[in-house]
Coordinates of C-alpha atoms and ligand atoms in Angstrom, one line a residue:
X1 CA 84.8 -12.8 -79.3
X2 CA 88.2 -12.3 -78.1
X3 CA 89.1 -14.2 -75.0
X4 CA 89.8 -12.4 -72.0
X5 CA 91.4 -13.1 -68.8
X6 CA 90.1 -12.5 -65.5
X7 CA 91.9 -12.9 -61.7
X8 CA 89.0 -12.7 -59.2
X9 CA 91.0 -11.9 -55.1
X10 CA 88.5 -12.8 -52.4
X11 CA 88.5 -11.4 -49.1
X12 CA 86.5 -12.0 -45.9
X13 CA 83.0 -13.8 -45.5
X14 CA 81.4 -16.3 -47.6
X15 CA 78.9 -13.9 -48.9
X16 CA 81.9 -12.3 -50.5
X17 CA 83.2 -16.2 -51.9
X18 CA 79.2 -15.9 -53.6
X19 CA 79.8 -12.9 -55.2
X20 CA 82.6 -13.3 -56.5
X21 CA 81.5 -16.6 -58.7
X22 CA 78.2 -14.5 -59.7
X23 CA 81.0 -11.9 -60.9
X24 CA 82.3 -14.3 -63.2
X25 CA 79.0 -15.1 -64.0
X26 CA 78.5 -11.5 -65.3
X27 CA 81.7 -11.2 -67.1
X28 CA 81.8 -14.4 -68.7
X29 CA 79.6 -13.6 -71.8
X30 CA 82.1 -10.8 -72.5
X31 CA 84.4 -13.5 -72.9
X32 CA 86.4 -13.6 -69.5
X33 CA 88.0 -16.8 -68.5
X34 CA 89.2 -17.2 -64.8
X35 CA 92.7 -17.3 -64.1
X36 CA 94.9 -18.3 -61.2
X37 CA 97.4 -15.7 -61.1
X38 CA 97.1 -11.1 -61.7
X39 CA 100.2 -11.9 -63.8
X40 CA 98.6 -13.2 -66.8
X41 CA 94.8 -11.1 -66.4
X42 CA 93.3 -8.3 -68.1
X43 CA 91.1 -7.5 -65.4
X44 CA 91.8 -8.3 -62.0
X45 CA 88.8 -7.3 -59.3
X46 CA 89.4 -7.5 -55.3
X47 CA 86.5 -8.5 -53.0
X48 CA 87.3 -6.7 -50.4
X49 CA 86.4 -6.7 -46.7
X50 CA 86.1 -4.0 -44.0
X51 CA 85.0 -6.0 -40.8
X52 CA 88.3 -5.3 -39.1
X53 CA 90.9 -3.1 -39.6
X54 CA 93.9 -6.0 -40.7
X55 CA 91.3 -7.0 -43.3
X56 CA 90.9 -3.3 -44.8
X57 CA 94.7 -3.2 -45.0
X58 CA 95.1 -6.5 -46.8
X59 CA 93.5 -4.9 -49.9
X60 CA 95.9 -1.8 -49.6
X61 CA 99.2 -3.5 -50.1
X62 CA 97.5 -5.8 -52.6
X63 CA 97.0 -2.5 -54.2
X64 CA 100.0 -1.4 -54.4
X65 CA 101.6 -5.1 -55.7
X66 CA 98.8 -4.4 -58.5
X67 CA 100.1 -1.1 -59.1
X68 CA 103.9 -2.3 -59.7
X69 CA 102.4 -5.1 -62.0
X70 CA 100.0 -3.2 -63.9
X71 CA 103.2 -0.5 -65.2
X72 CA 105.3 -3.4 -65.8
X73 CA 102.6 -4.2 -68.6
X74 CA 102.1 -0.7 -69.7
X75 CA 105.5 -0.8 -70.1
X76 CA 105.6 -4.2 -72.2
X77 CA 102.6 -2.2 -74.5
X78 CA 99.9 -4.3 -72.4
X79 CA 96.8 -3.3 -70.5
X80 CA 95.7 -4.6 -67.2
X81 CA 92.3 -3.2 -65.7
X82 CA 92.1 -3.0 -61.7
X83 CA 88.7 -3.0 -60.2
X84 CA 87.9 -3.1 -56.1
X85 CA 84.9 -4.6 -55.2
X86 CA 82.9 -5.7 -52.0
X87 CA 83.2 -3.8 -48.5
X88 CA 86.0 -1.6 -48.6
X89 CA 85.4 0.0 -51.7
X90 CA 81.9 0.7 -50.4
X91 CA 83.1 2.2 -47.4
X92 CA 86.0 3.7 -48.8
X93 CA 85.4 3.7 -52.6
X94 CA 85.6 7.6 -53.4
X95 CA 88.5 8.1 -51.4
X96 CA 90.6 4.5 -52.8
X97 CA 89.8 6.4 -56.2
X98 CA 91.3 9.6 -54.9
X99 CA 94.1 7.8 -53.4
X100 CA 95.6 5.1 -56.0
X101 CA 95.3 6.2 -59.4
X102 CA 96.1 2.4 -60.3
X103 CA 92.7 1.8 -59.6
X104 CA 90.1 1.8 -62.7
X105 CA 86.8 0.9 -61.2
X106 CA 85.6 0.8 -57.5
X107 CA 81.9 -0.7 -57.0
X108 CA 80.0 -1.7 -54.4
X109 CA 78.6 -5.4 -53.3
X110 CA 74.7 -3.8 -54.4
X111 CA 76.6 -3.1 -57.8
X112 CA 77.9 -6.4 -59.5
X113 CA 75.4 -7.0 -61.7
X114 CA 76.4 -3.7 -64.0
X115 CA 79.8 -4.9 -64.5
X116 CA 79.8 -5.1 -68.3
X117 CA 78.6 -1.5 -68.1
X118 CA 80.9 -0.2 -65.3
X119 CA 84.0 -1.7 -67.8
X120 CA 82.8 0.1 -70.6
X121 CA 82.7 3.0 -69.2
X122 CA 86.3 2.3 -67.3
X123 CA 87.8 1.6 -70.6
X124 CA 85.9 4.7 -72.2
X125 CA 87.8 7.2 -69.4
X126 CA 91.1 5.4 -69.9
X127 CA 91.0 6.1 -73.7
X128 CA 89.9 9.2 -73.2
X129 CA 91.4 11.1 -70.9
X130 CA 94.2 8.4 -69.7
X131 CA 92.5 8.2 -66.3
X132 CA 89.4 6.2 -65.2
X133 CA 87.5 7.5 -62.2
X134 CA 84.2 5.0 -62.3
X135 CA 83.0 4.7 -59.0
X136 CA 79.6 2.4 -58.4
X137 CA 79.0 2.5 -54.8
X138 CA 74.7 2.7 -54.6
X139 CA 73.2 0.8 -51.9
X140 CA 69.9 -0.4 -53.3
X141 CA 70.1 -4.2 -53.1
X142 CA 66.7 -4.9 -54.6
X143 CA 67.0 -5.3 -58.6
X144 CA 70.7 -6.8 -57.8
X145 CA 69.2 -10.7 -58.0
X146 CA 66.8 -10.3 -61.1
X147 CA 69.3 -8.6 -62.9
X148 CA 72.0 -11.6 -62.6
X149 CA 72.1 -14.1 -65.3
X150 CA 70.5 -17.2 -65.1
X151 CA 73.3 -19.2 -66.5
X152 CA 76.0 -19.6 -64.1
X153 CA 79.0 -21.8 -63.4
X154 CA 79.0 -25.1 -62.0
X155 CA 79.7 -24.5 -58.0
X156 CA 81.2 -27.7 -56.7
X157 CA 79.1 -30.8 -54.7
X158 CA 79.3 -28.0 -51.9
X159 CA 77.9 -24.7 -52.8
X160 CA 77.2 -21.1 -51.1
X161 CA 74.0 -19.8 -52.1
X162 CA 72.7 -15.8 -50.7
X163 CA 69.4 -16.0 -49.4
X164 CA 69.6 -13.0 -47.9
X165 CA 71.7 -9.5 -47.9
X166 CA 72.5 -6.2 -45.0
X167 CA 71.5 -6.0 -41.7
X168 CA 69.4 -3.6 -40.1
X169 CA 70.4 -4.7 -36.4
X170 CA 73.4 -2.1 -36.3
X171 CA 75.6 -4.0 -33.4
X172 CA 77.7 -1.1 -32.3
X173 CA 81.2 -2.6 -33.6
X174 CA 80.2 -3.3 -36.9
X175 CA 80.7 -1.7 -40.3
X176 CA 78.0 -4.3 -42.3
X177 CA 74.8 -2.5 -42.3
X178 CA 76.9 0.6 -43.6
X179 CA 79.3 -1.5 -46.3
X180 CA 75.8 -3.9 -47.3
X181 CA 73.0 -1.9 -46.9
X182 CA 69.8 -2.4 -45.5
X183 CA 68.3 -6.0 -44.8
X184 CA 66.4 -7.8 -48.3
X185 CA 65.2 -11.2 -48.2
X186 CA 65.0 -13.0 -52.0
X187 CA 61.8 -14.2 -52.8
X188 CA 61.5 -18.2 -52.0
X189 CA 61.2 -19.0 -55.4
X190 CA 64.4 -17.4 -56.5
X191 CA 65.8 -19.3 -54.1
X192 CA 64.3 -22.5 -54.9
X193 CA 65.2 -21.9 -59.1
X194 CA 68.9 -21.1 -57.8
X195 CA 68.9 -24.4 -55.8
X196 CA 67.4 -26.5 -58.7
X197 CA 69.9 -25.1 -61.1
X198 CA 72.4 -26.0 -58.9
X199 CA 71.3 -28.9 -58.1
X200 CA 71.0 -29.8 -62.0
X201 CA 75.0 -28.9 -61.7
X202 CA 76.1 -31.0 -59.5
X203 CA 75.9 -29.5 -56.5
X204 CA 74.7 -31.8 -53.0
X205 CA 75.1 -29.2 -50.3
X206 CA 73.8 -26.3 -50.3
X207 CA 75.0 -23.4 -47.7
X208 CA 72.7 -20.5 -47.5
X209 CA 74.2 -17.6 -46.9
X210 CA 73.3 -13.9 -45.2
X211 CA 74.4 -11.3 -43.1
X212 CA 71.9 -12.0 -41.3
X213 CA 70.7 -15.2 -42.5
X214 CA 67.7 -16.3 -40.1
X215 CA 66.4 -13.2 -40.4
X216 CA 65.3 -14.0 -43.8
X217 CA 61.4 -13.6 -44.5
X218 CA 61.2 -13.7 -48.4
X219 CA 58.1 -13.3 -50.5
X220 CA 56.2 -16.6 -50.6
X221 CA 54.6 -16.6 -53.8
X222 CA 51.0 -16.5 -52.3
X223 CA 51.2 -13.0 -51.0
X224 CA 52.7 -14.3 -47.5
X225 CA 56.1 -14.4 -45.6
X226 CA 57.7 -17.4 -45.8
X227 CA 60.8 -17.7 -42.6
X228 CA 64.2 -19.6 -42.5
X229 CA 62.6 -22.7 -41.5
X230 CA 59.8 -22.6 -44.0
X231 CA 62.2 -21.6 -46.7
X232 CA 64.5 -24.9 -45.7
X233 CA 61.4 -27.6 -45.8
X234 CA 60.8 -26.2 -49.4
X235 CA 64.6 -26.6 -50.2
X236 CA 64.7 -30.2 -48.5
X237 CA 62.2 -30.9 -51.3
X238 CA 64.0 -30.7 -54.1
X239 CA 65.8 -34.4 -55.1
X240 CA 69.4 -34.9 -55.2
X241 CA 69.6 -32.1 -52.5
X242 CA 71.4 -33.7 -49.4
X243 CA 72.3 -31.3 -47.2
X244 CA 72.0 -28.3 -46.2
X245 CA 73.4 -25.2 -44.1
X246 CA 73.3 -21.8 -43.3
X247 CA 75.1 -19.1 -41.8
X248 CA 75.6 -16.5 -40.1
X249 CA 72.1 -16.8 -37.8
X250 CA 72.1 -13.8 -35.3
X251 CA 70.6 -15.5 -31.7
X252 CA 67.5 -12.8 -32.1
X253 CA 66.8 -14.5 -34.9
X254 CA 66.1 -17.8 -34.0
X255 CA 62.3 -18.7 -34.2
X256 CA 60.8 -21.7 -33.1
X257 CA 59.7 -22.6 -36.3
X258 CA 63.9 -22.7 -37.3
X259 CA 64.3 -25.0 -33.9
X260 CA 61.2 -27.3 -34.8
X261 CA 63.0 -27.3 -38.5
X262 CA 66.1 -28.9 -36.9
X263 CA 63.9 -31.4 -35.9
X264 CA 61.9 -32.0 -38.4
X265 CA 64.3 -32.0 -41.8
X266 CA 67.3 -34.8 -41.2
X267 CA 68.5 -32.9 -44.3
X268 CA 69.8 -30.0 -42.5
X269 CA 73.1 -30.9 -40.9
X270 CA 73.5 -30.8 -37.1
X271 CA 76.0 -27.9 -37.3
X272 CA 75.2 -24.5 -36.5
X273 CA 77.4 -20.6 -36.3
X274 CA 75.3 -18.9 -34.0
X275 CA 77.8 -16.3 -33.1
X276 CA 77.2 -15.1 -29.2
X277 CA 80.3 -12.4 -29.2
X278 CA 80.3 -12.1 -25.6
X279 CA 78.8 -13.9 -22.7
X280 CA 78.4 -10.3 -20.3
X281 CA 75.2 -8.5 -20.7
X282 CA 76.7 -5.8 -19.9
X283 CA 79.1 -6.1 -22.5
X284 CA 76.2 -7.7 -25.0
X285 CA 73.5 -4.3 -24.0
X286 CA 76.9 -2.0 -25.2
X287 CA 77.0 -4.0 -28.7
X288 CA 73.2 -3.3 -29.1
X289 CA 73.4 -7.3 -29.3
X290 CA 69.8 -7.0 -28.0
X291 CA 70.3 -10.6 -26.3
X292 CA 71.7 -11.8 -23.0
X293 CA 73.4 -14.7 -22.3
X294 CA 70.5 -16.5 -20.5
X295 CA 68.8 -16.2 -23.9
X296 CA 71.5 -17.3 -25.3
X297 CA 72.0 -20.5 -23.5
X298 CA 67.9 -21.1 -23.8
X299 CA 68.3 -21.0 -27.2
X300 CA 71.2 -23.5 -27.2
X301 CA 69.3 -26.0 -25.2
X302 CA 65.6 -25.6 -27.4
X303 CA 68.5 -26.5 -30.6
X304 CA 69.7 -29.4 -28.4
X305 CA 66.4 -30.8 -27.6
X306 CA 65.4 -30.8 -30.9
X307 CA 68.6 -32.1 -32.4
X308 CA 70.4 -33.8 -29.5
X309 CA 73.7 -34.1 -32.2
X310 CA 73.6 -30.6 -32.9
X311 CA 77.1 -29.3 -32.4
X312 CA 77.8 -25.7 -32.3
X313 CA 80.5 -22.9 -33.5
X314 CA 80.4 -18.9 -32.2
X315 CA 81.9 -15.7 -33.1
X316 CA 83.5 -13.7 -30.2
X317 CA 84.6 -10.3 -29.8
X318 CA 87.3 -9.3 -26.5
X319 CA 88.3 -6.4 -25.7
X320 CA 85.1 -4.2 -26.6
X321 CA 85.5 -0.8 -25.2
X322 CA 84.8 -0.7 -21.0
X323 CA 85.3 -4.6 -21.2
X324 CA 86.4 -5.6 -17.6
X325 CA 88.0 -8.7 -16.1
X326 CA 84.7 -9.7 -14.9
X327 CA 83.4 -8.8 -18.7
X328 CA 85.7 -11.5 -20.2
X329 CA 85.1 -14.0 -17.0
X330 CA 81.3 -14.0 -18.2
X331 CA 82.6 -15.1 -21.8
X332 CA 84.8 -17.8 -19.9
X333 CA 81.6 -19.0 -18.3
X334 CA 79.9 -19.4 -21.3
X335 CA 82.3 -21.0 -23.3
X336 CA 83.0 -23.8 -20.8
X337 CA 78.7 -24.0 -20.2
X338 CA 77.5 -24.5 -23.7
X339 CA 81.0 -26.1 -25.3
X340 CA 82.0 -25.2 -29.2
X341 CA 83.0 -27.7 -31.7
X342 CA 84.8 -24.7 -33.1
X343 CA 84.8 -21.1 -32.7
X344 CA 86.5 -18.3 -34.2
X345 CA 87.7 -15.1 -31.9
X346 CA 88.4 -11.6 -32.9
X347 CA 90.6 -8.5 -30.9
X348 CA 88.3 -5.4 -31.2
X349 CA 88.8 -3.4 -34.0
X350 CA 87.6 0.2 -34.0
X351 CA 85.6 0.4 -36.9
X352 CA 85.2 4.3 -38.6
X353 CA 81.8 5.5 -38.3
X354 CA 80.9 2.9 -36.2
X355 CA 79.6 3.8 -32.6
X356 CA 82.3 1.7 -31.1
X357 CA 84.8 3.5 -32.4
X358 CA 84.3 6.8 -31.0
X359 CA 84.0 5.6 -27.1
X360 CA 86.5 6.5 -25.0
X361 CA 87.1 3.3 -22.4
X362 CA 88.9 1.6 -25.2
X363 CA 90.9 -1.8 -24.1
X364 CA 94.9 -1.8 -24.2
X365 CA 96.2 -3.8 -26.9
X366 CA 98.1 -5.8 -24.6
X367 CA 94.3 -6.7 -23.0
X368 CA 93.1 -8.3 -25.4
X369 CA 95.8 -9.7 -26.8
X370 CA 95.9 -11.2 -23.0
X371 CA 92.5 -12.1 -23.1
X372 CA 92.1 -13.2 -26.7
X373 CA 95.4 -16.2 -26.0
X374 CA 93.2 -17.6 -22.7
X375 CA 89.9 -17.4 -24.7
X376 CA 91.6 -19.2 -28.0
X377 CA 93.7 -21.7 -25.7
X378 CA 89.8 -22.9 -24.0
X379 CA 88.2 -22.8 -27.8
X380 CA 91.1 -25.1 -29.2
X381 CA 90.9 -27.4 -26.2
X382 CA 87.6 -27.6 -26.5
X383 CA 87.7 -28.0 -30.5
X384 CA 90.2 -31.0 -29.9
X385 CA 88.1 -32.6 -27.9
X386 CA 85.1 -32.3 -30.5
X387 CA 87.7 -33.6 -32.7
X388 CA 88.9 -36.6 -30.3
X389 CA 85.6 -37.6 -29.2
X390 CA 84.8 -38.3 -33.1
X391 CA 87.1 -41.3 -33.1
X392 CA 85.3 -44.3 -33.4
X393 CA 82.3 -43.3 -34.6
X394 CA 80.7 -43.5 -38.1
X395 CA 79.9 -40.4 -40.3
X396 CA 78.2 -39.6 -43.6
X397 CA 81.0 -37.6 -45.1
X398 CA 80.2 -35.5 -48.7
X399 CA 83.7 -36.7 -50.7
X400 CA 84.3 -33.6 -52.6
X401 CA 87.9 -33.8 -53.8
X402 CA 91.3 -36.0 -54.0
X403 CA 93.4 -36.2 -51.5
X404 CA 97.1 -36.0 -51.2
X405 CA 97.8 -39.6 -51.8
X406 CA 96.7 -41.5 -54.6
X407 CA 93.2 -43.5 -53.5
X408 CA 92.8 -40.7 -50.9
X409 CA 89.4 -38.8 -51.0
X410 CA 88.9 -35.6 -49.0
X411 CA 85.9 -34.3 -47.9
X412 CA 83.7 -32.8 -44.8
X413 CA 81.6 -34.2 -42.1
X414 CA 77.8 -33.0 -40.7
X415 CA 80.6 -31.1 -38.5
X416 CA 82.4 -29.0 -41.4
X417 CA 85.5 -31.4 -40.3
X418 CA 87.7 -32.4 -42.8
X419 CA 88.4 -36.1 -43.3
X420 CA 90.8 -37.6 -45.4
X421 CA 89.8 -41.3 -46.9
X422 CA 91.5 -44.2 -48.0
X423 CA 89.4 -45.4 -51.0
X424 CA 92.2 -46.7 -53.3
X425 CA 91.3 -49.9 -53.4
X426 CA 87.3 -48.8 -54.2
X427 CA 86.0 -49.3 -58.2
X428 CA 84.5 -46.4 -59.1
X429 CA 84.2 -42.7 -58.9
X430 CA 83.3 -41.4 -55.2
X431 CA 83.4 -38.1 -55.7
X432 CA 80.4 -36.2 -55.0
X433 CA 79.0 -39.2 -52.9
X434 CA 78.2 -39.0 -49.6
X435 CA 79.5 -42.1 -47.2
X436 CA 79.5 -43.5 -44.2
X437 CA 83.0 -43.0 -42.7
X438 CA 84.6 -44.8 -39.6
X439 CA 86.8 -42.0 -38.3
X440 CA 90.3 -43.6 -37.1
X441 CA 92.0 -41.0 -36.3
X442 CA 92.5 -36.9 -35.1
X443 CA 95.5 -35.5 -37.6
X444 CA 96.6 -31.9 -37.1
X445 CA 93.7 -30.3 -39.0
X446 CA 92.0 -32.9 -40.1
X447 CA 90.4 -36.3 -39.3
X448 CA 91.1 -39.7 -41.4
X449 CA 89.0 -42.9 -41.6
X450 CA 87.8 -45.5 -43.9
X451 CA 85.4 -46.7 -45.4
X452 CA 82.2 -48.0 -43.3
X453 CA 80.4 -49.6 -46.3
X454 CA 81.0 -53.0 -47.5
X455 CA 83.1 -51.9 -50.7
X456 CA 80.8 -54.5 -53.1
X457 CA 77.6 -52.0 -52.2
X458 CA 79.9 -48.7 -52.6
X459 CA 81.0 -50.4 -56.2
X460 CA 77.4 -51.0 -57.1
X461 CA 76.2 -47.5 -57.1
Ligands
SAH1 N1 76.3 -11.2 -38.9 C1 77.1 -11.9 -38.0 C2 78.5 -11.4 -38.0 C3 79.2 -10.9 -39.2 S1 80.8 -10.3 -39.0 C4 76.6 -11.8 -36.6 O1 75.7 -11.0 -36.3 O2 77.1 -12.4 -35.8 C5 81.7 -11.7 -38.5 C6 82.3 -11.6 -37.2 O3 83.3 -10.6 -37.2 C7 81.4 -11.1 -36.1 O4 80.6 -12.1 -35.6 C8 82.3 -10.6 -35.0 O5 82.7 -11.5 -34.1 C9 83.5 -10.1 -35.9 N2 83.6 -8.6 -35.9 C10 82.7 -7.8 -36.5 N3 83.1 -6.5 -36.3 C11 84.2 -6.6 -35.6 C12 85.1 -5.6 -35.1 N4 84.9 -4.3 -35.2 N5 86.2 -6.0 -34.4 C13 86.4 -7.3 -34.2 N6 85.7 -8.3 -34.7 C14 84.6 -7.9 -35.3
SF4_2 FE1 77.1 -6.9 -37.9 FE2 75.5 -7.2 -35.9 FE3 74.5 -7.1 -38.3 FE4 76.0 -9.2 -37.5 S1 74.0 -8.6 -36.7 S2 76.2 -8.1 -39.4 S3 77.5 -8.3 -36.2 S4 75.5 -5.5 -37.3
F3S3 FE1 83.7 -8.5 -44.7 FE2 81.7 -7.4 -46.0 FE3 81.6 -10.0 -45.4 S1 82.9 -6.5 -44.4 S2 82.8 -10.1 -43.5 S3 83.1 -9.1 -46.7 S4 79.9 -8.6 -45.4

């Protein structure tokens, strides 16, 4: 089979990152090998994202580079196919195809799996008529799983795993129940064959991934539900399976069979997203979060019984239509009450079709962008002092790759922090080990330490 090359752009969430591997998946027994650059591909596919507005725009310049590119090899008596993939070409497929002519194939995140099929047909048109118009954006998740292949490429000692796909909780800002469809949980042994595979690959950490992710209640096997939490003591069953993770959790979603879970499985690290977006209830009823803050903080002190190192990270959203001064003091409050190891924080962007969008109290830009520089300012100080107060102590950290300097190992903490570690003077491979690390020091994004283990009993293993 001729050897073809294939440049795989990812965009937005780590459901995306997923997908795009399982596409490679699907095109590698059509000979595709992954390449680092458009320049040298045959095919190059963008995951796109829609969540906010830059994001959307991202994948129209990239476009237009593609566009450029693409003649230049016409030109040279080459061929370069351009497909769009994930959110944006859901929302936006039929018009993209309308729009840029460059563009051979638009599918949606429900359509991977017919790739092979969706090229052929691309490649058919373009023969044909000089012009391909394929556009694969049906919503039905529910064959999507069975119909990927089993074999797959290795994923890394950390790996992303989809448990779970769409939302049906239709938060008024947000274009994800329209761009992924409606909510389907994978049965729990899916999972668990997906796990072991990867396991059998290499992999030690495990992040499950969803939209919604503790929303997930996937077929059990015995004609019963199975939960989050249920679905994670099966998981922490399987050997060679250190840690694990999950994300994004939605605060409705959190049962007390997920807290007793943090308890009860050492396996599951004490990190958790649980995005809160805003900490006004006025602000949270408008989003349809259909939680208040009080709930909110409840929730966080149930996790904190349970796991009293849990350390937690948030979404948050200023500037939502009708948001007041006293709107964003609330999300102050909260902040500096529950404390964030991280956090990431968003301006509102009016989505199309969206409820949102149409209302008309819409914040200034200079607002938010007001509000967004106080809120960031409290979530760095707050994430240096995570970071500062981790100085001292000793972590397990999962070495995943080398480091800049020769002998230097890089990899992540229970926290998701990145340390750097000297191990140059250690026999042996590390990688792919998880160790007990004394952290010496905060660098600018990252931490370093050394070694907490006698080096004789890190050589023996
Ligand atoms: N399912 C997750 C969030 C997925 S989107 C949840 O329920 O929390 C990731 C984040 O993007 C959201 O948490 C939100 O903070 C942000 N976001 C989504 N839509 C947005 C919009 N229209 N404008 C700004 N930020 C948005
Ligand atoms: Fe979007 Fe809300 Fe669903 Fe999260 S829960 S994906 S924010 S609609
Ligand atoms: Fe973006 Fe779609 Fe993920 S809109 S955040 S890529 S679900």
């Amino acid at each position: 089979m001729a050897k073809k090359r294939l440049h795989i752009k990812t965009y937005g969430c780590q459901m995306n990152v997923y997908d795009s591997a399982r596409m490679a998946d699907v095109l590698a027994p059509l000979g595709y090998e992954a390449t680092e650059t458009p320049e040298d591909a045959d095919l190059v596919i963008l995951n796109t994202c829609h969540i906010r507005e830059k994001a959307a725009e991202k994948v129209y310049s990239e476009v237009g580079r593609l566009r450029l590119l693409k003649e230049e090899k016409a030109r040279a008596g080459g061929r370069m196919l351009v497909a769009v993939g994930g959110c944006v070409a859901q929302a936006q497929g039929a018009e993209m195809m309308r729009r840029a002519p460059s563009i051979d194939l638009v599918f949606g995140p429900q359509a991977y799996q017919d790739l092979p099929d969706l090229l052929g047909r691309a490649t058919r048109e373009l023969m044909e008529t000089g012009r391909s118009r394929v556009v694969a954006i049906d919503l039905a998740v529910d064959e999507k799983f069975d119909r990927l292949p089993e074999e797959a490429a290795p994923q890394g000692y950390s790996a992303f795993l989809t448990i779970q796909e769409g939302c049906d909780k239709f938060c008024s800002f947000c274009v994800v129940p329209y761009t992924r469809g409606a909510e389907f949980s994978r049965p729990v042994a899916d999972v668990l064959a997906e796990a072991r595979r990867m396991v059998r690959q290499g992999t030690v950490e495990i992040s499950l991934l969803g939209q919604n992710v503790n929303a997930y209640h996937g077929d059990d096997g015995n004609g019963g539900v199975a939960g989050l939490g249920e679905l994670i003591r099966r998981l922490a069953d399987i050997d060679g399976l250190e840690r694990i993770r999950y994300t994004t959790s939605h605060p409705r979603d959190v049962d007390d069979d997920l807290i007793a879970a943090h308890r009860d499985v050492p396996r599951i690290m004490p990190f958790l997203h649980l995005p809160v977006q805003s900490g006004s209830d006025r602000i949270l009823r408008a989003m349809n979060r259909r939680h208040t803050a009080a709930r909110y903080h409840e929730i966080v002190g149930k996790l904190r019984d349970a796991r009293p190192d849990i350390a937690l990270s948030s979404d948050f959203i200023v500037g939502y239509p009708g948001e007041t001064d006293a709107d964003f003091q609330a999300t102050m409050d909260l902040v500096r009450q529950v404390g964030f190891a991280m956090a990431y924080s968003f301006k509102y962007s009016p989505r199309p079709g969206t409820p949102a969008a149409d209302l008309d109290e819409q914040v200034p830009e200079d607002v938010k962008s007001a509000r967004l520089a106080v809120l960031q300012d409290e979530l760095l100080r707050q994430q240096e002092a995570f970071n500062a107060a981790s100085v001292g102590r000793i972590m397990p950290v999962l070495l995943e790759r080398d480091g800049r300097h020769p002998g230097q190992l890089v990899g992540r903490s229970p926290y998701m922090q990145a340390v750097s570690v000297d191990a140059g003077s250690v026999p042996g491979d590390l990688k792919g080990t998880i160790r007990n690390v004394e952290i010496a020091a905060v660098l600018s994004n990252s931490l370093r330490g050394r070694l907490a283990e006698p080096v004789s009993m890190v050589a023996a293993q």
